[in-house]
CSV table of C-alpha atoms in Angstrom, one decimal:
chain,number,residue,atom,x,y,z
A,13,UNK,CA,33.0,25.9,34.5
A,14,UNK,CA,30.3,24.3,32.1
A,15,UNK,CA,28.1,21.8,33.9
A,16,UNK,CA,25.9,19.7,32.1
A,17,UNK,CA,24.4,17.0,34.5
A,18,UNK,CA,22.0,14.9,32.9
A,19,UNK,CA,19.6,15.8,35.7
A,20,UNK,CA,16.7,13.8,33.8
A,21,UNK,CA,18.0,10.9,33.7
A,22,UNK,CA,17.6,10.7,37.4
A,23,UNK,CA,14.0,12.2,37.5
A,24,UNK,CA,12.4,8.4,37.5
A,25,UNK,CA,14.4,7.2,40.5
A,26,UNK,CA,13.8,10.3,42.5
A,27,UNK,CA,10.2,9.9,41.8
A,28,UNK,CA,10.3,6.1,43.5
A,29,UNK,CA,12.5,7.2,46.2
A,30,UNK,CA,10.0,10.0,47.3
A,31,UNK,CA,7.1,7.6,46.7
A,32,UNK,CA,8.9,5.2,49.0
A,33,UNK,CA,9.6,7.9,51.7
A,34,UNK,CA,5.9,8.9,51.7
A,35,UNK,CA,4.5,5.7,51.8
A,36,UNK,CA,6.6,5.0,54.9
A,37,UNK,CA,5.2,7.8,55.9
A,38,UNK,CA,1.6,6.7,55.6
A,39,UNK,CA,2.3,3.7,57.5
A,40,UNK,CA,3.9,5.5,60.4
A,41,UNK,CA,0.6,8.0,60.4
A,42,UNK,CA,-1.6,4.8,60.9
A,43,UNK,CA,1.3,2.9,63.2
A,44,UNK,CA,2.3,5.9,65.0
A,45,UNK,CA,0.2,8.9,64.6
A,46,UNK,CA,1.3,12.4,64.6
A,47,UNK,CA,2.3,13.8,68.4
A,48,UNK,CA,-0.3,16.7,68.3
A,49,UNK,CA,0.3,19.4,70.4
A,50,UNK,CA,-1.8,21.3,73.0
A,51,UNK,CA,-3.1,23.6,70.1
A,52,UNK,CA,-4.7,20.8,68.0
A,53,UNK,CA,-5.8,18.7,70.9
A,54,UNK,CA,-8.0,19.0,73.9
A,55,UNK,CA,-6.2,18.5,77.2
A,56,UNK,CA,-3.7,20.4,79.6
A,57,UNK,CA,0.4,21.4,79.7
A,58,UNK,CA,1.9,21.7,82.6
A,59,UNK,CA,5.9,22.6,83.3
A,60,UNK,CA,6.7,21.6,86.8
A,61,UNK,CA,9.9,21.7,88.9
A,62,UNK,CA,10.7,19.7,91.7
A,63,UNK,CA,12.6,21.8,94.5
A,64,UNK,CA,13.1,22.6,97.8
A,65,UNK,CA,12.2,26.4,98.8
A,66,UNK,CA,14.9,28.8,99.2
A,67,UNK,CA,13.5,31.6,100.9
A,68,UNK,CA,9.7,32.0,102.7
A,69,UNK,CA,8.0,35.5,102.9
A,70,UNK,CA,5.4,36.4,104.8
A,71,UNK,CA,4.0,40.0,105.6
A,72,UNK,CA,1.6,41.5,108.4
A,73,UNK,CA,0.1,44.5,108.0
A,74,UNK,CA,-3.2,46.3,106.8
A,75,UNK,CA,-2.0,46.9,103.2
A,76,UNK,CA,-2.3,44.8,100.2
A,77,UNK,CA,1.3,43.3,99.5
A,78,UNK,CA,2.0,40.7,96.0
A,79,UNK,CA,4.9,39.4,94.9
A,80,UNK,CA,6.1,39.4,91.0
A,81,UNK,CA,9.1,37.4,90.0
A,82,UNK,CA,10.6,38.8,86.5
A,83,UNK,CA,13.8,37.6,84.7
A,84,UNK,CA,15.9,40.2,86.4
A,85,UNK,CA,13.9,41.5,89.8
A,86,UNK,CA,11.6,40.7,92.2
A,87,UNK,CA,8.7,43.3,91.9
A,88,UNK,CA,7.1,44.0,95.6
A,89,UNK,CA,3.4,45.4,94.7
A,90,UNK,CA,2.4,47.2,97.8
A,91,UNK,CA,-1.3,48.9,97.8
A,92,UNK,CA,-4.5,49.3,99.3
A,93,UNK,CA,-5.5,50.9,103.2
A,94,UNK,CA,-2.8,52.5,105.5
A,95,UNK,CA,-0.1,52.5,102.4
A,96,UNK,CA,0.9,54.1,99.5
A,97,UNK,CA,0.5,52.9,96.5
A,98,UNK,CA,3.8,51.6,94.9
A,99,UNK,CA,6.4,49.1,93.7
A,100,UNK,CA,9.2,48.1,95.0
A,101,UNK,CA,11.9,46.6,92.6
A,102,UNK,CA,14.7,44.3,93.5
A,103,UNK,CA,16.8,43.7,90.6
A,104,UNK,CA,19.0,40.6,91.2
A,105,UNK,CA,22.2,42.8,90.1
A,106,UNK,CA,22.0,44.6,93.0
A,107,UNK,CA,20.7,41.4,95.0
A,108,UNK,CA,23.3,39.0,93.5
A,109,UNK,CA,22.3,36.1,96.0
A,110,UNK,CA,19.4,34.8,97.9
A,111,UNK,CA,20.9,36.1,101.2
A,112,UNK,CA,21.6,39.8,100.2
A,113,UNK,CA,17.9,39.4,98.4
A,114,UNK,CA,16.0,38.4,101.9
A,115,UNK,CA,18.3,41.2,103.2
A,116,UNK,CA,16.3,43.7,101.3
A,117,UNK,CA,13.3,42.9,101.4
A,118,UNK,CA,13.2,42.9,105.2
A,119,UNK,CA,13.6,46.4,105.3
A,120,UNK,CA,10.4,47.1,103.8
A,121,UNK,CA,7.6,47.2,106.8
A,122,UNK,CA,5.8,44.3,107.7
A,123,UNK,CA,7.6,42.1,105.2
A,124,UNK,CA,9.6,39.4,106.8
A,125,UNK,CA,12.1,37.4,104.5
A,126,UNK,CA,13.7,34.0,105.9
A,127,UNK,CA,16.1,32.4,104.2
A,128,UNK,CA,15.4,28.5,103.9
A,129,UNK,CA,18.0,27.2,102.0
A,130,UNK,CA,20.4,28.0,99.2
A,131,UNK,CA,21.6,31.6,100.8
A,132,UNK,CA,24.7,32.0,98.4
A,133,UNK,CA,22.6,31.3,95.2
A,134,UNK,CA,22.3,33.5,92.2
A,135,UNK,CA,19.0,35.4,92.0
A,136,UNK,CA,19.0,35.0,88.4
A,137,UNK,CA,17.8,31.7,88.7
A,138,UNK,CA,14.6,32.2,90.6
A,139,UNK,CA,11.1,30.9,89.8
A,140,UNK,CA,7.8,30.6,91.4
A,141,UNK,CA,5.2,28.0,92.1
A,142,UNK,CA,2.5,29.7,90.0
A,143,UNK,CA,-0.4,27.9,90.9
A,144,UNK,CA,-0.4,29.9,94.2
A,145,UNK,CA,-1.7,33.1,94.8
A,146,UNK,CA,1.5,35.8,94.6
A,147,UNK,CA,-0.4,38.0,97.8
A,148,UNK,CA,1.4,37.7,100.7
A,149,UNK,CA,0.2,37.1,104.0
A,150,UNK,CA,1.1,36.5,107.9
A,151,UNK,CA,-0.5,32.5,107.6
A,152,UNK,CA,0.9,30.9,104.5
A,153,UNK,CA,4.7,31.8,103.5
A,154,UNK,CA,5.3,32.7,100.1
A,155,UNK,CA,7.8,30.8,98.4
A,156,UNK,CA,10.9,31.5,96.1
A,157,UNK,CA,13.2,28.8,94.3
A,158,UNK,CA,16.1,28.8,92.6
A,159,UNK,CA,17.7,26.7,89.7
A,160,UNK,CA,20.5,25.1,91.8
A,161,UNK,CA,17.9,23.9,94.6
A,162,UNK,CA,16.3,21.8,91.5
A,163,UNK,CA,16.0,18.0,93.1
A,164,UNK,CA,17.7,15.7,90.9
A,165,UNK,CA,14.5,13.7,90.0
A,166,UNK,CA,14.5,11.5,86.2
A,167,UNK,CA,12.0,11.4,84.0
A,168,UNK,CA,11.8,7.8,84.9
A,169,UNK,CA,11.0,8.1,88.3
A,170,UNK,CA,8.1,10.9,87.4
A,171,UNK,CA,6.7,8.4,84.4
A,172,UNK,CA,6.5,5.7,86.8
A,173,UNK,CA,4.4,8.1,89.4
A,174,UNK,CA,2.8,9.3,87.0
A,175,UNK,CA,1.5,6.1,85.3
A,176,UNK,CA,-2.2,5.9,86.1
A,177,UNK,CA,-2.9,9.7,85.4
A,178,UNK,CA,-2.9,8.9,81.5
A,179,UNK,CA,0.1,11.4,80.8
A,180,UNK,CA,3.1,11.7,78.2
A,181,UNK,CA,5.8,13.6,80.2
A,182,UNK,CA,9.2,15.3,78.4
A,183,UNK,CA,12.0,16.5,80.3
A,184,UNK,CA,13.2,20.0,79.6
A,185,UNK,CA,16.5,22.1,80.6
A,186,UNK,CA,19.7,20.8,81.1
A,187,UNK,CA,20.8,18.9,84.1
A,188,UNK,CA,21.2,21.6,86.7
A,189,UNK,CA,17.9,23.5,85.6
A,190,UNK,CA,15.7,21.0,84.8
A,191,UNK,CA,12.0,20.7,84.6
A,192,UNK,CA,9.1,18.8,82.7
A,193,UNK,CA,6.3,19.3,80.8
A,194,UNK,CA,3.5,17.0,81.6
A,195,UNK,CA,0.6,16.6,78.7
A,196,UNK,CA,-2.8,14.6,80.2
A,197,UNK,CA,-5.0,14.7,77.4
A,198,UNK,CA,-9.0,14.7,77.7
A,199,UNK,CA,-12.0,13.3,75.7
A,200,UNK,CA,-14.2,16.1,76.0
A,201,UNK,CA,-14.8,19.5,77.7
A,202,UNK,CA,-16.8,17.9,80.5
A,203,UNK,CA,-13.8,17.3,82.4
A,204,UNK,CA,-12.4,20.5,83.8
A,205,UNK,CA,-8.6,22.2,83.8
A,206,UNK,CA,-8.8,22.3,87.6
A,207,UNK,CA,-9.9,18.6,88.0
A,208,UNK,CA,-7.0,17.7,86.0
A,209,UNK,CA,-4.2,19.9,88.0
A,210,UNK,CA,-5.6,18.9,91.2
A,211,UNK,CA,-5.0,15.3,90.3
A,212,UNK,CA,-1.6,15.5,88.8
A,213,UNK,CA,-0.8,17.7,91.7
A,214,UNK,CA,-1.5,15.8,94.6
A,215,UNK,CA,0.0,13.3,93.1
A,216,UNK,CA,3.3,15.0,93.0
A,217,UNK,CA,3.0,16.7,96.2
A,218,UNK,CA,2.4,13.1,98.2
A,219,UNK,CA,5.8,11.7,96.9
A,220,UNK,CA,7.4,14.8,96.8
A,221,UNK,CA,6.2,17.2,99.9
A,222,UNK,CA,3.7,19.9,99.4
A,223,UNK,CA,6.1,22.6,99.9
A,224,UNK,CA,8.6,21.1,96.9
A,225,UNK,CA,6.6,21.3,93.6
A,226,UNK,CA,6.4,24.4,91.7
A,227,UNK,CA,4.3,24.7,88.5
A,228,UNK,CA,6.1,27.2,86.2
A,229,UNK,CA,3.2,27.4,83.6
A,230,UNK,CA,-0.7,26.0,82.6
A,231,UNK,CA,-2.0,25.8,79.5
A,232,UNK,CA,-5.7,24.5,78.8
A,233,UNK,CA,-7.6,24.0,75.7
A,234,UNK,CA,-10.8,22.7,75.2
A,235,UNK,CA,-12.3,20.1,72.6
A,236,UNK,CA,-14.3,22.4,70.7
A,237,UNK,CA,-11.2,24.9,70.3
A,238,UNK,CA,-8.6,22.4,69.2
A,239,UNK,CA,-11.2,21.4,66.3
A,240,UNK,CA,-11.9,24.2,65.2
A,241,UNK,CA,-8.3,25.1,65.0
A,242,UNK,CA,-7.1,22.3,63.3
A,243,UNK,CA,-10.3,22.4,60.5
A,244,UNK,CA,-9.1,26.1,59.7
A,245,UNK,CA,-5.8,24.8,59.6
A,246,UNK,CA,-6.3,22.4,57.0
A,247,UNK,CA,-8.4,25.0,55.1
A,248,UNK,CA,-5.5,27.4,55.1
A,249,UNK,CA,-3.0,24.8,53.8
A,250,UNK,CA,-5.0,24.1,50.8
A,251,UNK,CA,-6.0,27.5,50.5
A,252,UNK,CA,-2.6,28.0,50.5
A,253,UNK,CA,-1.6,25.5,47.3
A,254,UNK,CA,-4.4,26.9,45.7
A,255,UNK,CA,-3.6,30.7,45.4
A,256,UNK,CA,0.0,29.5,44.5
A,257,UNK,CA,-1.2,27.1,42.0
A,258,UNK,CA,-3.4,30.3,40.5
A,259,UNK,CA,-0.1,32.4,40.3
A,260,UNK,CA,1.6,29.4,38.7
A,261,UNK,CA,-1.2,29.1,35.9
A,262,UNK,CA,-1.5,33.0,35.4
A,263,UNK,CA,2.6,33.3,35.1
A,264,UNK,CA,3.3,29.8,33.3
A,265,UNK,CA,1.5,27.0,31.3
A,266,UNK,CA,-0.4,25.1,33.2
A,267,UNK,CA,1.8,21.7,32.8
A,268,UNK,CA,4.2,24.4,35.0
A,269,UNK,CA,1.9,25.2,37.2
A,270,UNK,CA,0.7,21.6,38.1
A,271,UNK,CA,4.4,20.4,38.5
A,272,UNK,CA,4.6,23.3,41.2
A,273,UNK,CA,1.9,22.4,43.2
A,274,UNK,CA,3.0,18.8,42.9
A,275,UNK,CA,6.4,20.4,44.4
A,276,UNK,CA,5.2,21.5,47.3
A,277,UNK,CA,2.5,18.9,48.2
A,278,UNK,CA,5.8,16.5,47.8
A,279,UNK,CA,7.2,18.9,50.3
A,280,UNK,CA,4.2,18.4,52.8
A,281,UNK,CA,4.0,14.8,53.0
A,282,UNK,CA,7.5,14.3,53.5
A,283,UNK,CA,7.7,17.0,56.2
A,284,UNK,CA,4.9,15.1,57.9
A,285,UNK,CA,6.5,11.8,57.3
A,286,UNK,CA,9.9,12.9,59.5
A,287,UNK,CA,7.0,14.6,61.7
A,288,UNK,CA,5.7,11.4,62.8
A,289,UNK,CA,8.9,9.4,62.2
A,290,UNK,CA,10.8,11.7,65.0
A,291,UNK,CA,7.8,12.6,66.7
A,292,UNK,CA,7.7,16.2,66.7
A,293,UNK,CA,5.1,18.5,68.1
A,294,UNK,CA,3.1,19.6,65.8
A,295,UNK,CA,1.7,22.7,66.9
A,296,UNK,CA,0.9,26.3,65.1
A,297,UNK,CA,4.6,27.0,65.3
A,298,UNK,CA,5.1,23.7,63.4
A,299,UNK,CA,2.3,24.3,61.1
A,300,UNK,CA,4.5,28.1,60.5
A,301,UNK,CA,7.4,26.0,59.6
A,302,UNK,CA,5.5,24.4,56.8
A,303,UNK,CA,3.9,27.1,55.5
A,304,UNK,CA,7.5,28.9,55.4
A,305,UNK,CA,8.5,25.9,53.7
A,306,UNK,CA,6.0,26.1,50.8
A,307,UNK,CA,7.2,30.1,50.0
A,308,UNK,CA,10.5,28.9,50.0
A,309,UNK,CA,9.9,26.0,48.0
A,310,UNK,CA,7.8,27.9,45.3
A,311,UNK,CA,9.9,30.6,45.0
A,312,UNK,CA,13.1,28.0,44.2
A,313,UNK,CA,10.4,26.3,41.6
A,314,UNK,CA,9.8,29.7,39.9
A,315,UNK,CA,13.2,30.4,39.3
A,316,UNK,CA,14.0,27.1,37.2
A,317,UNK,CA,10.6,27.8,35.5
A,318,UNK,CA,11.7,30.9,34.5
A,319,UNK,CA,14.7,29.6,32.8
A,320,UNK,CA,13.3,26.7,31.6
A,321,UNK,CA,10.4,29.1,29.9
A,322,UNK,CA,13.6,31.2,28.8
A,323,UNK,CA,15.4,28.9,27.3
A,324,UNK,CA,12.5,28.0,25.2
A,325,UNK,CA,12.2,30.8,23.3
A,326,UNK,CA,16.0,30.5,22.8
A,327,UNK,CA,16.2,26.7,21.9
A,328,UNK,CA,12.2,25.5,20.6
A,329,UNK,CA,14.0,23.2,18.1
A,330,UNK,CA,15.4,21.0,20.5
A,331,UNK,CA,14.4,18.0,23.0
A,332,UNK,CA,12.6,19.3,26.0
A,333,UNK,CA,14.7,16.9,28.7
A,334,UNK,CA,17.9,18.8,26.7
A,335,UNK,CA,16.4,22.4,27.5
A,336,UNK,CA,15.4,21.4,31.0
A,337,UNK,CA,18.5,19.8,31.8
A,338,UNK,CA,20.5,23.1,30.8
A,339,UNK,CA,18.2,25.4,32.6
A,340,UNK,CA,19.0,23.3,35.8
A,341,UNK,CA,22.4,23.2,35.4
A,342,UNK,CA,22.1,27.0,35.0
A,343,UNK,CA,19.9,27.7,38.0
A,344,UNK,CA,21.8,24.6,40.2
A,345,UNK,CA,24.3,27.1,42.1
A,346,UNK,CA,21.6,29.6,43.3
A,347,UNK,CA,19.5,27.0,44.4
A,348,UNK,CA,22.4,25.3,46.5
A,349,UNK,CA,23.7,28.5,47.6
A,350,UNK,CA,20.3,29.7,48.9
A,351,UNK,CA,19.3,26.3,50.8
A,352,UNK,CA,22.7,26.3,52.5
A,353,UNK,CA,22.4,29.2,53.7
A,354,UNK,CA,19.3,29.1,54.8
A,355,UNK,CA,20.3,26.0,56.8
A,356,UNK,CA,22.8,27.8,58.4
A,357,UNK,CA,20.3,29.8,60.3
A,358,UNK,CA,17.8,26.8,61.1
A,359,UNK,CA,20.3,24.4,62.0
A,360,UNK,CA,21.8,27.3,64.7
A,361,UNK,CA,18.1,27.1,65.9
A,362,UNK,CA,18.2,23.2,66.1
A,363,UNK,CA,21.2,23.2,68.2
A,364,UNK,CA,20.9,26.0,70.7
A,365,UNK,CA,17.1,26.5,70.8
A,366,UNK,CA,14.9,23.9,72.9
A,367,UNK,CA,10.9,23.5,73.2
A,368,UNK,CA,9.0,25.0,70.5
A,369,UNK,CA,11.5,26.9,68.6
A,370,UNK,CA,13.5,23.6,68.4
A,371,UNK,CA,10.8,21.7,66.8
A,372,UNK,CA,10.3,24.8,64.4
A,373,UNK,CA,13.8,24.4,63.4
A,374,UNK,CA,13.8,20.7,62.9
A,375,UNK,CA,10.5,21.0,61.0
A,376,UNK,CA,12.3,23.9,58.7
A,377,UNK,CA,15.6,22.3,58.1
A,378,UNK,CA,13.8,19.0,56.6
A,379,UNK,CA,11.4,21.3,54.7
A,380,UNK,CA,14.4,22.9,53.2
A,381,UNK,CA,16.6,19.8,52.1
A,382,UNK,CA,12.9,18.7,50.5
A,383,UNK,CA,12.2,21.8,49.0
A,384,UNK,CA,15.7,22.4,47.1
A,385,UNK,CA,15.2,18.3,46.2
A,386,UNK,CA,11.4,18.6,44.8
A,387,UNK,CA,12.7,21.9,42.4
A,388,UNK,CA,15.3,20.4,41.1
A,389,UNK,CA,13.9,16.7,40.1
A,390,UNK,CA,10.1,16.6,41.1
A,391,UNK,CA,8.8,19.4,39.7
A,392,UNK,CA,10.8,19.2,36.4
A,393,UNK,CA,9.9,14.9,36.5
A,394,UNK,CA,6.3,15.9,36.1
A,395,UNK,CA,6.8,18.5,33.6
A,396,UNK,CA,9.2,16.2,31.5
A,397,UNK,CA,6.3,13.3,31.7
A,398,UNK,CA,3.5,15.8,31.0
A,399,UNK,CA,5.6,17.3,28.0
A,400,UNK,CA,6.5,13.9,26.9
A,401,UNK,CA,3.5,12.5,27.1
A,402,UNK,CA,2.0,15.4,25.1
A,403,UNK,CA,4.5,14.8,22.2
A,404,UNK,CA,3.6,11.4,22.0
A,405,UNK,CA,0.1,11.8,21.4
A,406,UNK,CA,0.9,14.4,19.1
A,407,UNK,CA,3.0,12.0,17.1
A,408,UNK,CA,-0.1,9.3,17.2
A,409,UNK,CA,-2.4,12.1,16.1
A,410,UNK,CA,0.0,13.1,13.1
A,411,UNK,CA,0.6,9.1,12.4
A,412,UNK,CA,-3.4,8.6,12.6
A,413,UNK,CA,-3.8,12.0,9.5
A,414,UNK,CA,-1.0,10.6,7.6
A,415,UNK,CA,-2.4,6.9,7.5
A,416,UNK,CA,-6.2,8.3,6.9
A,417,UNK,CA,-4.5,10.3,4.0
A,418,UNK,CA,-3.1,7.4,2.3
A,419,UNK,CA,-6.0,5.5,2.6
A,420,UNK,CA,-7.9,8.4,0.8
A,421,UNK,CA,-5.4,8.3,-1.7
A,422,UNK,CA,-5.5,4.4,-2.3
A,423,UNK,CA,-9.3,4.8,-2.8
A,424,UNK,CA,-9.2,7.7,-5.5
């Protein structure tokens, strides 16, 4: 079937509805800000669960004994004097529960395993309290959790303990594995990791018990890191547009080349508009999302430049809008078919991915709706204004000669 959509005719209102959209966006960037993640700000992460202890292990003896919880087993490190150096694994297919698990390891010498709560638990859902050392000894019991003893705490109730500490808090997991990720931010370097954990810790540990918090992970990064990181971020971004804008000008005219570079800076500011509309993260997986975006989005602009630039040679003699029109109506199923499909993968991402990955697919999926969009009516807008605007002044110049020519003429 023949298409022939008059895809300029739309070119102006596309170009006010973007122009809208990003000026939205502006606003929201002043209003709002952009939620900057641990990479491109100073402070500390923290994902913390709130349980009670299933199982307590102690160990008394002369050798050196540490514990290492994996995915699948619990890794018993023995070393040091009146042992031999080894590891013990205890894979939770073989320890399917929290009882046959304790089992086990107290048949290993000195090692004494007591089951607190939880004893018909899967094993597959223990954690640690990481901010403890894993070395095992007769005074203070190590401790091992599991998903199902989670306590049932909202988000609410730690926002509201959590008030005076300066903190943005976001709850991860699903209901019956849940944890949250606690973000205290910092001016300068002067005030240390440790000084903030401490805080937010006791904190927890006086509403909650001392025995009931578990940090899962700590992340730290200081002022001078997070600036550096985000200058040489910006650097690479425009470092970016500018090598593609080279290989634009080297492969097309350079109205082309402009009109792609316009393309994907479209593409970046209304990426970062939904960035700050939805608040997401923006972190160096974010920032990889982007720069995806703009290979994807250049390589969709190429294609129609190509045909455009073929269709040229074919039809000179005729309006430019008419050429450019048929060269996107030729090119219009590819570049459905590949940002469809494309989606298909990111949006899979969006809904079964969560933290990072998530935000990476959110981030992607509006960068490819915006890139298939800014091929197909910004990039061939600008060319159609640049090309018309260049036929206009070549009519005034022709207009000017042909007056100055009859005025010659009257003179003679």
């Amino acid at each position: 079937m023949n298409r022939n959509f008059k895809f300029s005719k739309a070119f102006l209102g596309c170009a006010i509805t973007s122009a809208v959209i990003i000026l939205c966006g502006i606003v929201s960037l002043f209003v709002r800000g952009i939620n900057f993640g641990i990479d491109f700000q100073p402070g500390l992460i923290e994902e913390v669960r709130i349980a009670d202890a299933a199982m307590e292990i102690t160990y008394k003896g002369s050798a050196t004994v540490s514990v290492d919880a994996t995915s699948t087993s619990l890794d018993v490190v023995i070393s040091g004097v009146g042992a031999e150096n080894e590891t013990r694994t205890f894979t939770y297919g073989q320890n399917p529960t929290i009882n046959s698990l304790a089992a086990s390891l107290n048949k290993v010498d000195g090692i004494t395993a007591t089951v607190k709560k939880f004893g018909d638990a899967d094993t597959y859902g223990i954690f640690t309290n990481n901010a403890v050392t894993a070395r095992l000894s007769s005074d203070v019991p190590f401790r091992l959790y599991v998903s199902s003893g989670t306590t049932a705490v909202s988000i609410d109730e730690l926002r509201d303990l959590l008030k005076d500490q300066n903190v943005e808090i976001k709850q991860l997991g699903t209901e019956g594995n849940r944890s949250f990720q606690i973000r205290a931010k910092i001016s300068d370097d002067s005030a240390s990791s440790q000084t903030l954990q401490n805080s937010i810790l006791n904190t927890l540990q006086s509403k909650f018990g001392a025995n009931n918090v578990a940090i899962i992970k700590t992340d730290f990064v200081g002022s001078s890191f997070s600036s550096s990181l985000a200058g040489k971020s910006v650097l690479l971004t425009i470092l970016t547009l500018f090598l593609i804008w080279g290989y634009a000008a080297i492969r097309f005219k350079w109205d082309f080349a402009l009109g792609a570079v316009i393309a994907l800076i479209h593409d970046c500011l209304i990426m970062f508009t939904f960035i700050s509309f939805i608040q997401v993260e923006f972190s160096t997986t974010t920032l990889a999302a982007i720069l995806t975006i703009f290979g994807y989005s250049i390589n969709a602009t190429v294609v129609i430049l190509d045909r455009v630039r073929e269709n040229l040679k074919v039809e000179s003699s005729k309006d430019f809008n008419t050429v450019l029109d048929k060269s996107l109506n030729d090119t219009l199923s590819r570049s459905i078919i590949t940002t469809v499909t494309t989606l298909f993968a990111s949006i899979s991402l969006l809904v079964f991915t969560t933290g990072s990955i998530r935000d990476f697919a959110i981030v992607l999926t509006i960068g490819l709706i915006s890139g298939c969009y800014s091929s197909l009516f910004i990039s061939s807008g600008f060319i159609s204004f640049m090309r018309r605007k260049s036929q206009n002044g070549a009519k005034k110049s022709k207009s000017a000669a042909a007056s100055s020519n009859v005025v010659t003429m009257s003179s003679n």
